[in-house]
CSV table of C-alpha atoms in Angstrom, one decimal:
chain,number,residue,atom,x,y,z
X,1,MET,CA,-87.4,136.5,207.0
X,2,PHE,CA,-87.0,137.4,210.5
X,3,LYS,CA,-83.4,138.8,209.9
X,4,SER,CA,-84.5,141.2,207.0
X,5,THR,CA,-87.5,142.4,209.2
X,6,LYS,CA,-85.2,143.2,212.0
X,7,VAL,CA,-82.9,145.0,209.8
X,8,LEU,CA,-85.8,146.9,208.3
X,9,LEU,CA,-87.3,147.6,211.8
X,10,VAL,CA,-83.9,148.7,213.1
X,11,GLY,CA,-83.4,151.1,209.9
X,12,ALA,CA,-86.9,152.5,210.3
X,13,PHE,CA,-86.2,153.2,214.1
X,14,LEU,CA,-82.9,154.9,213.3
X,15,THR,CA,-84.7,157.1,210.7
X,16,LEU,CA,-87.4,158.0,213.0
X,17,VAL,CA,-84.6,158.9,215.7
X,18,ALA,CA,-82.9,161.0,213.0
X,19,PHE,CA,-86.1,162.7,211.7
X,20,ALA,CA,-86.9,163.5,215.5
X,21,SER,CA,-83.7,164.9,216.3
X,22,MET,CA,-84.0,167.2,213.2
X,23,THR,CA,-87.5,168.5,214.5
X,24,LYS,CA,-87.3,171.7,216.4
X,25,ALA,CA,-89.7,173.0,219.0
X,26,GLN,CA,-89.7,176.7,220.0
X,27,VAL,CA,-91.5,178.7,222.7
X,28,SER,CA,-91.5,182.4,223.2
X,29,THR,CA,-91.2,184.5,226.6
X,30,ASP,CA,-92.0,187.9,227.0
X,31,VAL,CA,-89.3,190.1,228.3
X,32,TYR,CA,-90.1,193.4,230.1
X,33,LEU,CA,-88.0,196.5,231.5
X,34,THR,CA,-89.3,199.5,233.3
X,35,ILE,CA,-87.4,202.8,233.2
X,36,LEU,CA,-88.4,204.9,236.0
X,37,GLY,CA,-88.4,208.8,236.0
X,38,GLY,CA,-85.7,210.5,237.9
X,39,ASN,CA,-85.5,214.0,239.3
X,40,VAL,CA,-85.1,217.4,237.9
X,41,THR,CA,-81.8,218.9,239.2
X,42,ILE,CA,-79.9,222.1,238.4
X,43,GLY,CA,-76.2,223.0,238.2
X,44,THR,CA,-73.9,225.9,237.4
X,45,THR,CA,-70.3,227.1,237.4
X,46,GLY,CA,-68.4,227.4,240.6
X,47,ALA,CA,-67.6,231.1,240.4
X,48,PHE,CA,-67.7,234.3,238.1
X,49,ASP,CA,-65.5,237.3,237.9
X,50,PHE,CA,-66.2,240.4,236.4
X,51,GLY,CA,-62.7,241.4,236.4
X,52,SER,CA,-60.9,244.6,237.8
X,53,PHE,CA,-61.7,248.3,237.0
X,54,PRO,CA,-60.2,251.5,238.3
X,55,VAL,CA,-62.3,253.9,240.3
X,56,ALA,CA,-64.4,256.3,237.9
X,57,SER,CA,-66.1,259.5,238.3
X,58,THR,CA,-69.3,258.4,236.8
X,59,ASP,CA,-71.3,255.2,237.0
X,60,THR,CA,-69.9,252.3,234.9
X,61,ASN,CA,-71.7,249.3,233.5
X,62,VAL,CA,-69.6,246.3,233.2
X,63,GLU,CA,-71.0,243.4,231.5
X,64,LYS,CA,-69.9,239.8,230.9
X,65,GLN,CA,-71.5,236.4,229.5
X,66,PHE,CA,-71.1,233.0,231.0
X,67,THR,CA,-69.4,231.0,228.2
X,68,GLY,CA,-68.2,227.6,227.3
X,69,ALA,CA,-68.6,225.2,230.3
X,70,ASP,CA,-70.0,228.3,232.3
X,71,TYR,CA,-73.7,227.6,231.9
X,72,PHE,CA,-76.6,227.3,234.2
X,73,ARG,CA,-78.4,224.1,233.5
X,74,VAL,CA,-81.4,221.9,234.2
X,75,ASP,CA,-81.2,218.1,234.1
X,76,ASP,CA,-84.8,217.0,233.2
X,77,MET,CA,-84.8,213.2,234.0
X,78,LYS,CA,-88.2,213.1,235.1
X,79,GLY,CA,-90.2,212.8,231.8
X,80,ALA,CA,-93.3,213.9,233.3
X,81,ASP,CA,-95.8,216.3,232.4
X,82,LEU,CA,-95.6,218.5,235.4
X,83,GLY,CA,-93.3,221.5,234.9
X,84,TYR,CA,-90.7,223.4,236.9
X,85,TYR,CA,-89.0,226.8,236.9
X,86,THR,CA,-85.7,228.0,238.0
X,87,THR,CA,-84.8,231.4,239.5
X,88,LEU,CA,-81.7,233.5,239.9
X,89,GLN,CA,-81.2,236.0,242.8
X,90,VAL,CA,-78.0,237.7,244.1
X,91,THR,CA,-77.0,239.2,247.3
X,92,ASP,CA,-75.2,242.8,247.6
X,93,LEU,CA,-71.7,242.9,246.4
X,94,THR,CA,-69.8,243.6,249.8
X,95,GLY,CA,-66.1,244.6,250.4
X,96,ASP,CA,-64.1,245.5,253.4
X,97,ASN,CA,-64.8,249.6,252.6
X,98,GLY,CA,-68.0,249.4,250.9
X,99,THR,CA,-71.3,247.7,249.1
X,100,ILE,CA,-72.7,247.8,245.7
X,101,PRO,CA,-76.6,246.9,246.1
X,102,ALA,CA,-77.8,244.0,244.5
X,103,ALA,CA,-80.1,246.0,242.5
X,104,ASN,CA,-77.1,247.0,240.3
X,105,ILE,CA,-76.4,243.5,239.3
X,106,SER,CA,-78.7,242.3,236.4
X,107,THR,CA,-79.1,239.6,233.9
X,108,LYS,CA,-80.1,239.1,230.5
X,109,VAL,CA,-80.2,236.5,227.7
X,110,SER,CA,-79.8,236.9,224.0
X,111,SER,CA,-82.7,234.1,223.3
X,112,VAL,CA,-85.2,232.3,225.0
X,113,THR,CA,-84.2,229.0,223.5
X,114,THR,CA,-82.0,226.8,225.6
X,115,THR,CA,-79.1,224.7,224.3
X,116,LYS,CA,-79.4,221.0,224.4
X,117,ILE,CA,-76.2,219.6,226.0
X,118,ASN,CA,-77.3,215.9,226.1
X,119,GLY,CA,-80.7,214.0,225.7
X,120,THR,CA,-83.8,214.8,223.5
X,121,ASP,CA,-84.7,218.0,221.9
X,122,ASN,CA,-87.3,219.6,223.9
X,123,ALA,CA,-88.8,222.9,222.9
X,124,ASN,CA,-90.8,223.3,225.9
X,125,VAL,CA,-87.7,224.0,228.1
X,126,VAL,CA,-86.9,227.7,227.5
X,127,VAL,CA,-85.6,230.8,229.4
X,128,SER,CA,-88.2,233.4,230.5
X,129,ASN,CA,-88.9,235.9,227.7
X,130,THR,CA,-88.7,238.6,230.5
X,131,LEU,CA,-85.0,238.2,230.3
X,132,LEU,CA,-84.5,239.4,226.9
X,133,ASN,CA,-83.6,242.9,228.6
X,134,TYR,CA,-81.5,243.4,231.7
X,135,THR,CA,-83.5,242.5,234.8
X,136,PRO,CA,-82.2,243.3,238.4
X,137,LEU,CA,-81.4,240.2,240.3
X,138,ASN,CA,-82.1,241.7,243.8
X,139,SER,CA,-85.2,239.7,244.0
X,140,ALA,CA,-85.7,236.2,242.5
X,141,ILE,CA,-86.3,236.2,238.9
X,142,THR,CA,-87.7,233.2,236.6
X,143,PHE,CA,-84.8,232.0,234.6
X,144,ILE,CA,-85.2,228.6,232.8
X,145,LYS,CA,-88.7,226.7,232.8
X,146,ARG,CA,-91.0,224.2,231.5
X,147,ASP,CA,-94.6,224.7,231.8
X,148,THR,CA,-96.9,222.0,232.8
X,149,ALA,CA,-97.9,220.3,229.5
X,150,ALA,CA,-97.5,217.1,227.5
X,151,ASN,CA,-93.8,216.4,227.7
X,152,THR,CA,-94.1,212.9,225.8
X,153,GLY,CA,-91.1,211.4,228.2
X,154,LYS,CA,-88.4,214.0,226.7
X,155,LEU,CA,-85.3,214.0,228.9
X,156,GLY,CA,-82.1,215.8,228.6
X,157,ARG,CA,-79.6,218.5,230.0
X,158,TYR,CA,-80.7,222.0,228.9
X,159,ALA,CA,-78.6,225.2,229.5
X,160,ALA,CA,-78.5,228.9,229.0
X,161,PHE,CA,-75.5,231.2,229.0
X,162,PRO,CA,-76.8,234.5,230.5
X,163,PHE,CA,-75.1,237.9,230.7
X,164,LEU,CA,-74.3,239.5,233.8
X,165,GLN,CA,-74.0,243.2,234.2
X,166,VAL,CA,-72.9,245.4,237.3
X,167,THR,CA,-73.4,249.1,237.5
X,168,ILE,CA,-70.4,250.4,239.7
X,169,PRO,CA,-71.5,253.6,241.2
X,170,ALA,CA,-69.3,256.6,240.8
X,171,TYR,CA,-66.5,256.8,243.3
X,172,GLN,CA,-67.0,253.3,244.6
X,173,SER,CA,-64.6,252.5,247.5
X,174,VAL,CA,-61.5,250.7,246.4
X,175,GLY,CA,-61.3,247.0,247.3
X,176,SER,CA,-62.4,243.5,246.3
X,177,TYR,CA,-66.3,242.9,246.5
X,178,HIS,CA,-68.2,239.4,246.9
X,179,ALA,CA,-71.7,238.4,246.2
X,180,THR,CA,-73.6,235.1,246.2
X,181,LEU,CA,-75.7,234.3,243.2
X,182,THR,CA,-78.2,231.6,244.0
X,183,TYR,CA,-79.9,229.4,241.5
X,184,THR,CA,-83.0,227.6,242.5
X,185,ILE,CA,-85.5,225.1,241.1
X,186,ILE,CA,-89.2,224.8,242.0
X,187,GLU,CA,-91.2,221.9,240.7
X,188,ASN,CA,-94.8,222.7,239.9
């Protein structure tokens, strides 16, 4: 009797151990991650060349558009509601034998819509509608902007491809000319 009770107890114990090893316990742990807003930065190409033109007896308008990788961009990594705007301004075109005033250099765009290069579409990032017609660059003009408004965390690289036009005065002195186009960002 003791022998079969021992076998029965050992069998019951092994069944209990097998059952206990099959039961599963679970606990949950919350995992968090915070992505911090970055900055709003700008960039553009390194140089722009109108080309070469012969001296003329009348004023000559020369127009050329930035294309391909030649774009002005805003990298909006802030994701905030506060806006920003960029400006463009150029210096006089100066050469060894003369100057073409900055007022003779203008810019325009064909659309106020920016091109999304990367990121999230953001219809709030636009080009100033004052640039649908040529505007002189002898003083700072607003270019790409995002007004202060609900931004819902949209982030991305937005670009525009402006046209530049220079009016070369009649009988302009022969030579190479250089100007500096400054692209600036101001956060609201």
